[in-house]
Amino acid sequence: MQNGATPPPLPDLDWKAAFRKRAKAARAEAAAADGGSAAMKAAHHFIEDFIPQTPLRIALYCPVGDELDTAYLNADLLAAGHEVLLPVAVEENAPLIFRQFRMDTPLIKGRYGIPIPPESAPEAAPEIIAVPVLGVRRDGARLGMGGGYYDRTLMKLRAEGEVLAIGFGYAAQKMERFPVMPHDEFLDGYVSEDGAERFERRR
Ligand SMILES: Nc1nc2c(c(=O)[nH]1)N(C=O)[C@@H](CNc1ccc(C(=O)N[C@@H](CCC(=O)O)C(=O)O)cc1)CN2
Ligand SMILES: Nc1ncnc2c1ncn2[C@@H]1O[C@H](COP(=O)(O)OP(=O)(O)OP(=O)(O)O)[C@@H](O)[C@H]1O
């Protein structure tokens, strides 16, 4: 600066904002065109391709807006004897924690208005996670809501042991390109109404 004054701070640019907007539009279109069968088909593919017979701890998400419904998947997993968990964003810029969900668990309103199990529900670490996405790339890169929650969560869980992160959404959420940052954690697979796929190479 010529007069020695401090320059104004640069705006905190979200390079992915335009891509999130486009992804949300594609998802809204898919949800509107869906007669309600996509979630059931996707649940079937998820179980066929990724869920073993042995009981596991599996994290789902409580769908909001146009996110693909997890109700069928939830019901099938519980019926098969698996433990279902739901994510809780306890604080910003921190990993999610997971609390057990059972059919009789009364959900309360969490951060961003997303329903979560109450503090009385036992906390547990998932072995498989159905991850909500705005968009997913062919190489497994994930575009999310922008909180960085799943990136931090997967980094932590993967450092601790084996965990399978499977994106769950409409086929229309597959995107050719969006930017990827060094902190972005890639998915191990993606499941939609069209089927299940595994991403072999994760950076
Ligand atoms: N169903 C669901 N549960 C989830 C997530 C998710 O994406 N979907 N999360 C994934 O990380 C975590 C919560 N993270 C979130 C991060 C940011 C915003 C957010 O920016 N919400 C905006 C509205 C977004 C919009 O609809 O345009 C807001 O509340 O202002 C929401 C959730 C954990 N639980
Ligand atoms: N492991 C990390 N360490 C530090 N900052 C991180 C980490 N992961 C993400 N962030 C920060 O979080 C913010 C959001 O990241 P990003 O846009 O990738 O979120 P997202 O994966 O789309 O969101 P979400 O997982 O909540 O759906 C970025 O500003 C990024 O710098």
Coordinates of C-alpha atoms and ligand atoms in Angstrom, one line a residue:
M1 CA 0.0 0.0 0.0
Q2 CA 1.4 3.4 -1.0
N3 CA 0.4 5.0 2.3
G4 CA 1.4 2.1 4.5
A5 CA -2.1 1.2 5.4
T6 CA -3.0 -2.5 5.8
P7 CA -4.9 -3.8 2.8
P8 CA -8.4 -4.9 3.3
P9 CA -8.7 -8.6 4.0
L10 CA -9.4 -10.8 1.0
P11 CA -12.9 -12.3 1.0
D12 CA -12.9 -15.9 2.1
L13 CA -13.7 -17.4 -1.3
D14 CA -15.6 -20.6 -1.5
W15 CA -14.3 -22.0 -4.8
K16 CA -16.8 -24.7 -4.7
A17 CA -19.8 -22.4 -4.3
A18 CA -20.8 -22.4 -8.0
F19 CA -20.5 -26.1 -8.1
R20 CA -22.6 -26.6 -5.0
K21 CA -25.3 -24.5 -6.6
R22 CA -25.3 -26.5 -9.8
A23 CA -25.2 -29.8 -7.8
K24 CA -28.2 -28.7 -5.7
A25 CA -30.1 -27.9 -8.8
A26 CA -29.4 -31.3 -10.3
R27 CA -30.4 -33.0 -7.1
A28 CA -33.6 -31.1 -6.9
E29 CA -34.4 -32.1 -10.4
A30 CA -33.7 -35.7 -9.7
A31 CA -35.8 -35.6 -6.5
A32 CA -38.7 -34.0 -8.4
A33 CA -38.6 -36.5 -11.2
D34 CA -38.4 -39.5 -8.8
G35 CA -41.7 -41.2 -8.1
G36 CA -40.2 -42.4 -4.8
S37 CA -38.6 -45.6 -6.0
A38 CA -35.0 -44.3 -6.1
A39 CA -34.4 -44.6 -2.3
M40 CA -35.7 -48.2 -2.3
K41 CA -33.6 -49.3 -5.2
A42 CA -30.5 -47.6 -3.8
A43 CA -31.1 -49.2 -0.4
H44 CA -31.2 -52.6 -2.2
H45 CA -28.0 -51.9 -4.0
F46 CA -26.3 -50.7 -0.9
I47 CA -27.1 -53.9 1.1
E48 CA -26.3 -56.2 -1.8
D49 CA -22.9 -54.7 -2.5
F50 CA -21.6 -53.4 0.8
I51 CA -23.3 -55.0 3.8
P52 CA -22.0 -58.4 5.1
Q53 CA -24.1 -60.8 7.1
T54 CA -22.2 -60.1 10.3
P55 CA -23.7 -57.3 12.4
L56 CA -21.9 -54.0 12.0
R57 CA -22.2 -50.4 13.1
I58 CA -23.5 -48.5 10.1
A59 CA -23.9 -44.7 10.0
L60 CA -26.7 -43.3 7.9
Y61 CA -27.9 -39.6 7.8
C62 CA -31.2 -38.1 8.6
P63 CA -32.2 -36.7 5.2
V64 CA -33.0 -33.0 4.8
G65 CA -34.2 -31.2 1.7
D66 CA -33.7 -33.1 -1.5
E67 CA -31.3 -35.7 0.0
L68 CA -32.0 -39.3 -1.0
D69 CA -34.2 -40.9 1.7
T70 CA -32.5 -43.4 4.0
A71 CA -35.6 -44.7 5.5
Y72 CA -35.7 -48.0 3.6
L73 CA -32.0 -48.6 4.2
N74 CA -32.5 -47.9 7.9
A75 CA -35.4 -50.3 8.2
D76 CA -33.6 -53.1 6.3
L77 CA -30.4 -52.7 8.3
L78 CA -32.2 -52.7 11.6
A79 CA -34.3 -55.7 10.6
A80 CA -31.0 -57.5 9.7
G81 CA -29.6 -56.9 13.1
H82 CA -27.1 -54.1 12.4
E83 CA -26.6 -51.1 14.6
V84 CA -27.6 -47.8 12.9
L85 CA -25.9 -44.6 13.9
L86 CA -26.6 -41.0 13.0
P87 CA -24.1 -38.1 12.7
V88 CA -24.0 -35.3 15.2
A89 CA -22.2 -32.0 14.5
V90 CA -21.2 -31.1 18.1
E91 CA -19.1 -28.2 17.1
E92 CA -17.9 -26.4 14.0
N93 CA -14.6 -27.2 12.5
A94 CA -14.5 -30.6 14.3
P95 CA -15.3 -34.2 13.3
L96 CA -18.8 -35.5 13.6
I97 CA -19.7 -37.9 16.4
F98 CA -22.2 -40.7 15.9
R99 CA -25.0 -41.8 18.2
Q100 CA -27.1 -44.9 18.0
F101 CA -30.5 -44.7 16.4
R102 CA -33.2 -47.3 17.1
M103 CA -36.8 -47.2 16.0
D104 CA -37.9 -45.8 19.4
T105 CA -35.2 -43.1 19.6
P106 CA -36.8 -39.7 19.8
L107 CA -34.8 -37.3 17.6
I108 CA -34.1 -33.8 18.6
K109 CA -33.2 -30.8 16.5
G110 CA -29.4 -30.4 16.1
R111 CA -27.2 -27.9 14.3
Y112 CA -28.6 -26.6 11.0
G113 CA -32.0 -28.0 12.1
I114 CA -31.0 -31.5 11.2
P115 CA -32.6 -34.1 13.5
I116 CA -30.2 -36.0 15.8
P117 CA -30.4 -38.6 18.5
P118 CA -30.3 -37.1 22.1
E119 CA -27.3 -37.2 24.3
S120 CA -28.7 -40.2 26.1
A121 CA -28.2 -42.3 22.9
P122 CA -24.9 -44.3 23.1
E123 CA -22.0 -42.9 21.1
A124 CA -20.2 -45.3 18.8
A125 CA -17.8 -45.4 15.9
P126 CA -19.2 -46.6 12.5
E127 CA -17.6 -49.3 10.4
I128 CA -19.5 -48.3 7.3
I129 CA -20.8 -44.8 6.6
A130 CA -23.5 -43.8 4.1
V131 CA -22.4 -40.3 3.3
P132 CA -24.7 -37.6 2.0
V133 CA -23.4 -35.8 -1.1
L134 CA -24.2 -32.9 -3.3
G135 CA -22.0 -34.3 -6.0
V136 CA -19.6 -37.1 -6.6
R137 CA -16.8 -37.5 -9.2
R138 CA -15.8 -40.6 -11.0
D139 CA -12.6 -40.8 -8.9
G140 CA -14.6 -40.7 -5.6
A141 CA -14.1 -37.0 -4.8
R142 CA -17.1 -35.7 -2.9
L143 CA -18.8 -32.3 -2.9
G144 CA -20.6 -31.7 0.3
M145 CA -22.4 -28.8 2.1
G146 CA -19.2 -27.0 2.8
G147 CA -18.8 -27.5 6.5
G148 CA -15.9 -29.9 6.1
Y149 CA -17.5 -32.2 8.6
Y150 CA -17.2 -35.5 6.7
D151 CA -13.6 -34.6 5.6
R152 CA -12.6 -34.2 9.2
T153 CA -14.6 -37.2 10.3
L154 CA -13.1 -39.5 7.6
M155 CA -9.6 -38.3 8.3
K156 CA -10.0 -39.2 11.9
L157 CA -11.7 -42.5 11.5
R158 CA -9.3 -43.6 8.7
A159 CA -6.4 -42.8 11.0
E160 CA -7.9 -45.0 13.7
G161 CA -8.7 -48.0 11.5
E162 CA -10.8 -49.4 8.7
V163 CA -13.9 -47.6 7.7
L164 CA -15.9 -47.8 4.5
A165 CA -17.3 -44.4 3.3
I166 CA -20.0 -44.9 0.7
G167 CA -21.8 -41.9 -0.9
F168 CA -25.6 -42.3 -1.1
G169 CA -27.6 -40.2 -3.5
Y170 CA -29.3 -40.0 -6.9
A171 CA -27.5 -41.1 -10.1
A172 CA -27.9 -37.5 -11.3
Q173 CA -25.5 -36.3 -8.6
K174 CA -22.5 -37.8 -10.4
M175 CA -20.6 -34.8 -11.7
E176 CA -17.9 -34.6 -14.3
R177 CA -15.8 -32.0 -12.5
F178 CA -15.6 -29.8 -9.4
P179 CA -12.5 -28.6 -7.5
V180 CA -10.8 -30.8 -5.0
M181 CA -8.7 -29.4 -2.1
P182 CA -5.9 -31.1 -0.3
H183 CA -8.1 -31.7 2.8
D184 CA -10.8 -33.4 0.8
E185 CA -11.4 -37.1 1.8
F186 CA -12.4 -39.4 -1.1
L187 CA -15.3 -41.9 -1.0
D188 CA -14.7 -45.6 -1.2
G189 CA -17.9 -46.1 -3.3
Y190 CA -21.2 -44.6 -4.4
V191 CA -24.7 -46.0 -4.4
S192 CA -27.6 -44.6 -6.3
E193 CA -30.8 -46.0 -7.8
D194 CA -28.7 -47.1 -10.8
G195 CA -26.4 -49.4 -8.8
A196 CA -23.3 -49.5 -6.6
E197 CA -19.8 -48.7 -7.6
R198 CA -16.5 -48.9 -5.9
F199 CA -13.7 -46.3 -6.4
E200 CA -10.5 -48.3 -6.5
R201 CA -7.9 -45.6 -6.3
R202 CA -8.1 -43.1 -3.4
R203 CA -5.3 -40.6 -3.8
Ligands
LIG1 N1 -28.7 -35.0 6.3 C1 -27.5 -34.6 6.6 N2 -27.0 -34.7 7.8 C2 -25.7 -34.2 8.0 C3 -24.9 -33.6 7.0 C4 -25.5 -33.5 5.7 O1 -24.9 -33.0 4.7 N3 -26.8 -34.0 5.5 N4 -23.7 -33.1 7.3 C5 -22.7 -32.9 6.4 O2 -21.7 -32.3 6.7 C6 -23.4 -32.8 8.7 C7 -24.0 -31.4 9.0 N5 -23.4 -30.5 8.2 C8 -23.9 -29.4 7.6 C9 -23.0 -28.4 7.1 C10 -23.5 -27.3 6.5 C11 -24.8 -27.0 6.4 C12 -25.3 -25.8 5.8 O3 -24.5 -25.0 5.3 N6 -26.6 -25.5 5.8 C13 -27.1 -24.3 5.3 C14 -28.2 -24.5 4.3 C15 -27.7 -25.2 3.1 C16 -28.6 -25.1 2.0 O4 -29.7 -25.9 2.0 O5 -28.4 -24.4 1.1 C17 -27.6 -23.4 6.4 O6 -28.1 -24.0 7.4 O7 -27.5 -22.2 6.3 C18 -25.7 -28.0 6.8 C19 -25.3 -29.2 7.4 C20 -23.9 -33.8 9.6 N7 -25.3 -34.2 9.3
LIG2 N1 -9.2 -31.8 7.8 C1 -9.4 -30.5 7.8 N2 -8.6 -29.7 8.4 C2 -8.8 -28.4 8.4 N3 -9.8 -27.7 7.7 C3 -10.6 -28.5 7.0 C4 -10.5 -29.9 7.0 N4 -11.4 -30.5 6.2 C5 -12.1 -29.4 5.8 N5 -11.6 -28.2 6.2 C6 -12.2 -26.9 6.0 O1 -13.6 -27.0 5.9 C7 -14.2 -26.1 4.9 C8 -15.2 -26.8 4.1 O2 -14.6 -27.9 3.4 P1 -15.3 -28.5 2.1 O3 -15.8 -27.4 1.2 O4 -14.5 -29.6 1.5 O5 -16.6 -29.2 2.8 P2 -17.5 -30.4 2.4 O6 -16.8 -31.6 2.4 O7 -18.2 -30.0 1.1 O8 -18.6 -30.3 3.6 P3 -19.4 -31.4 4.5 O9 -18.4 -32.6 4.7 O10 -19.7 -30.7 5.8 O11 -20.6 -31.8 3.8 C9 -13.0 -25.6 4.1 O12 -12.9 -24.2 4.4 C10 -11.8 -26.4 4.6 O13 -10.7 -25.6 4.7

